[in-house]
C-alpha cells in the first residue's frame, strides 16, 4: 500500500465505481510527505475527495494503515487525529466485515 497521494490517473480510474472499504497508506503519520507514502492529512483529503466524487458513500469504511517509525506517532495519537474524521486506525489482526 505504498500509495502516497493518488495521481490523476488513479482518480480517473475511480470514476463510475463506489467503494465499500478504502484502505489508505499513512506511513508518514502527521507529517505531510507525498513521496511514495501517505500521511494522516492525506488520508483525510482522500476521503473528502472520494465522497465529493461519489466514489465513496456514507457507509464506506475508511481505514488508515501501513505505519512506521517515520510517522513518529503512537496508535492512540493517530486515532485522536483520524477517528473524528471517520477514519479507523488499523491494528495487527484487524478484521473488517464487508
Short mmCIF file of C-alpha atoms in Angstrom, two decimals:
data_model
loop_
_atom_site.label_atom_id
_atom_site.label_comp_id
_atom_site.label_asym_id
_atom_site.label_seq_id
_atom_site.Cartn_x
_atom_site.Cartn_y
_atom_site.Cartn_z
CA UNK A 1 0.00 0.00 0.00
CA UNK A 2 2.76 2.43 -0.84
CA UNK A 3 0.26 4.81 -2.33
CA UNK A 4 1.10 8.34 -1.28
CA UNK A 5 -1.03 10.94 -2.99
CA UNK A 6 -3.10 9.37 -5.77
CA UNK A 7 -2.08 10.50 -9.27
CA UNK A 8 -4.72 11.90 -11.62
CA UNK A 9 -4.84 8.55 -13.44
CA UNK A 10 -5.99 6.82 -10.25
CA UNK A 11 -8.74 9.36 -9.66
CA UNK A 12 -9.88 8.89 -13.25
CA UNK A 13 -9.94 5.10 -12.79
CA UNK A 14 -12.19 5.50 -9.71
CA UNK A 15 -14.95 7.16 -11.75
CA UNK A 16 -18.03 5.00 -12.07
CA UNK A 17 -17.13 2.91 -9.02
CA UNK A 18 -18.30 3.12 -5.43
CA UNK A 19 -16.09 1.56 -2.78
CA UNK A 20 -17.33 -0.03 0.45
CA UNK A 21 -13.87 -0.15 2.06
CA UNK A 22 -10.89 2.10 1.39
CA UNK A 23 -7.50 1.37 2.95
CA UNK A 24 -5.07 4.28 2.96
CA UNK A 25 -1.29 4.38 3.47
CA UNK A 26 -0.30 6.61 6.42
CA UNK A 27 3.40 5.84 6.74
CA UNK A 28 4.37 9.43 7.48
CA UNK A 29 1.89 9.96 10.31
CA UNK A 30 1.21 13.64 10.96
CA UNK A 31 3.94 14.74 8.57
CA UNK A 32 2.67 15.74 5.15
CA UNK A 33 5.08 13.90 2.86
CA UNK A 34 3.96 12.76 -0.58
CA UNK A 35 6.97 10.79 -1.87
CA UNK A 36 5.54 7.31 -2.30
CA UNK A 37 3.82 7.15 1.07
CA UNK A 38 0.81 8.78 2.65
CA UNK A 39 0.06 10.75 5.78
CA UNK A 40 -2.86 11.33 8.13
CA UNK A 41 -3.72 14.66 6.50
CA UNK A 42 -3.52 12.96 3.11
CA UNK A 43 -5.94 10.27 4.27
CA UNK A 44 -8.46 12.91 5.30
CA UNK A 45 -8.10 14.65 1.92
CA UNK A 46 -8.52 11.34 0.06
CA UNK A 47 -11.71 10.56 1.99
CA UNK A 48 -13.15 14.02 1.34
CA UNK A 49 -12.35 13.84 -2.36
CA UNK A 50 -13.83 10.35 -2.74
CA UNK A 51 -17.05 11.39 -1.01
CA UNK A 52 -17.29 14.52 -3.19
CA UNK A 53 -16.68 12.45 -6.34
CA UNK A 54 -19.25 9.82 -5.35
CA UNK A 55 -16.69 7.02 -5.32
CA UNK A 56 -17.32 6.56 -1.61
CA UNK A 57 -20.58 6.83 0.32
CA UNK A 58 -21.74 7.48 3.88
CA UNK A 59 -21.23 3.81 4.84
CA UNK A 60 -17.80 3.42 3.25
CA UNK A 61 -15.30 2.20 5.85
CA UNK A 62 -12.03 4.14 5.65
CA UNK A 63 -9.01 2.55 7.32
CA UNK A 64 -5.54 4.01 7.76
CA UNK A 65 -2.66 1.54 7.80
CA UNK A 66 1.00 0.99 6.80
CA UNK A 67 2.51 2.81 9.75
CA UNK A 68 6.18 3.10 10.55
CA UNK A 69 8.61 4.83 12.85
CA UNK A 70 8.70 7.61 10.24
CA UNK A 71 5.30 8.79 11.45
CA UNK A 72 6.50 9.44 14.99
CA UNK A 73 3.07 8.77 16.49
CA UNK A 74 1.52 6.22 18.82
CA UNK A 75 -1.65 4.39 17.83
CA UNK A 76 -3.75 6.47 20.24
CA UNK A 77 -2.37 9.70 18.78
CA UNK A 78 -3.31 8.59 15.27
CA UNK A 79 -6.81 7.67 16.50
CA UNK A 80 -7.21 11.12 18.06
CA UNK A 81 -6.47 12.70 14.68
CA UNK A 82 -8.33 10.30 12.34
CA UNK A 83 -11.32 8.96 14.29
CA UNK A 84 -13.07 12.38 14.36
CA UNK A 85 -12.70 12.40 10.55
CA UNK A 86 -14.39 8.99 10.36
CA UNK A 87 -11.21 7.05 9.57
CA UNK A 88 -10.29 3.94 11.57
CA UNK A 89 -6.68 3.28 12.52
CA UNK A 90 -5.75 -0.33 11.75
CA UNK A 91 -4.09 -2.74 14.16
CA UNK A 92 -2.47 -6.14 13.77
CA UNK A 93 -5.15 -8.77 13.31
CA UNK A 94 -7.89 -6.28 12.39
CA UNK A 95 -10.81 -7.86 10.51
CA UNK A 96 -13.41 -5.84 8.61
CA UNK A 97 -16.73 -7.41 7.66
CA UNK A 98 -18.00 -6.17 4.28
#
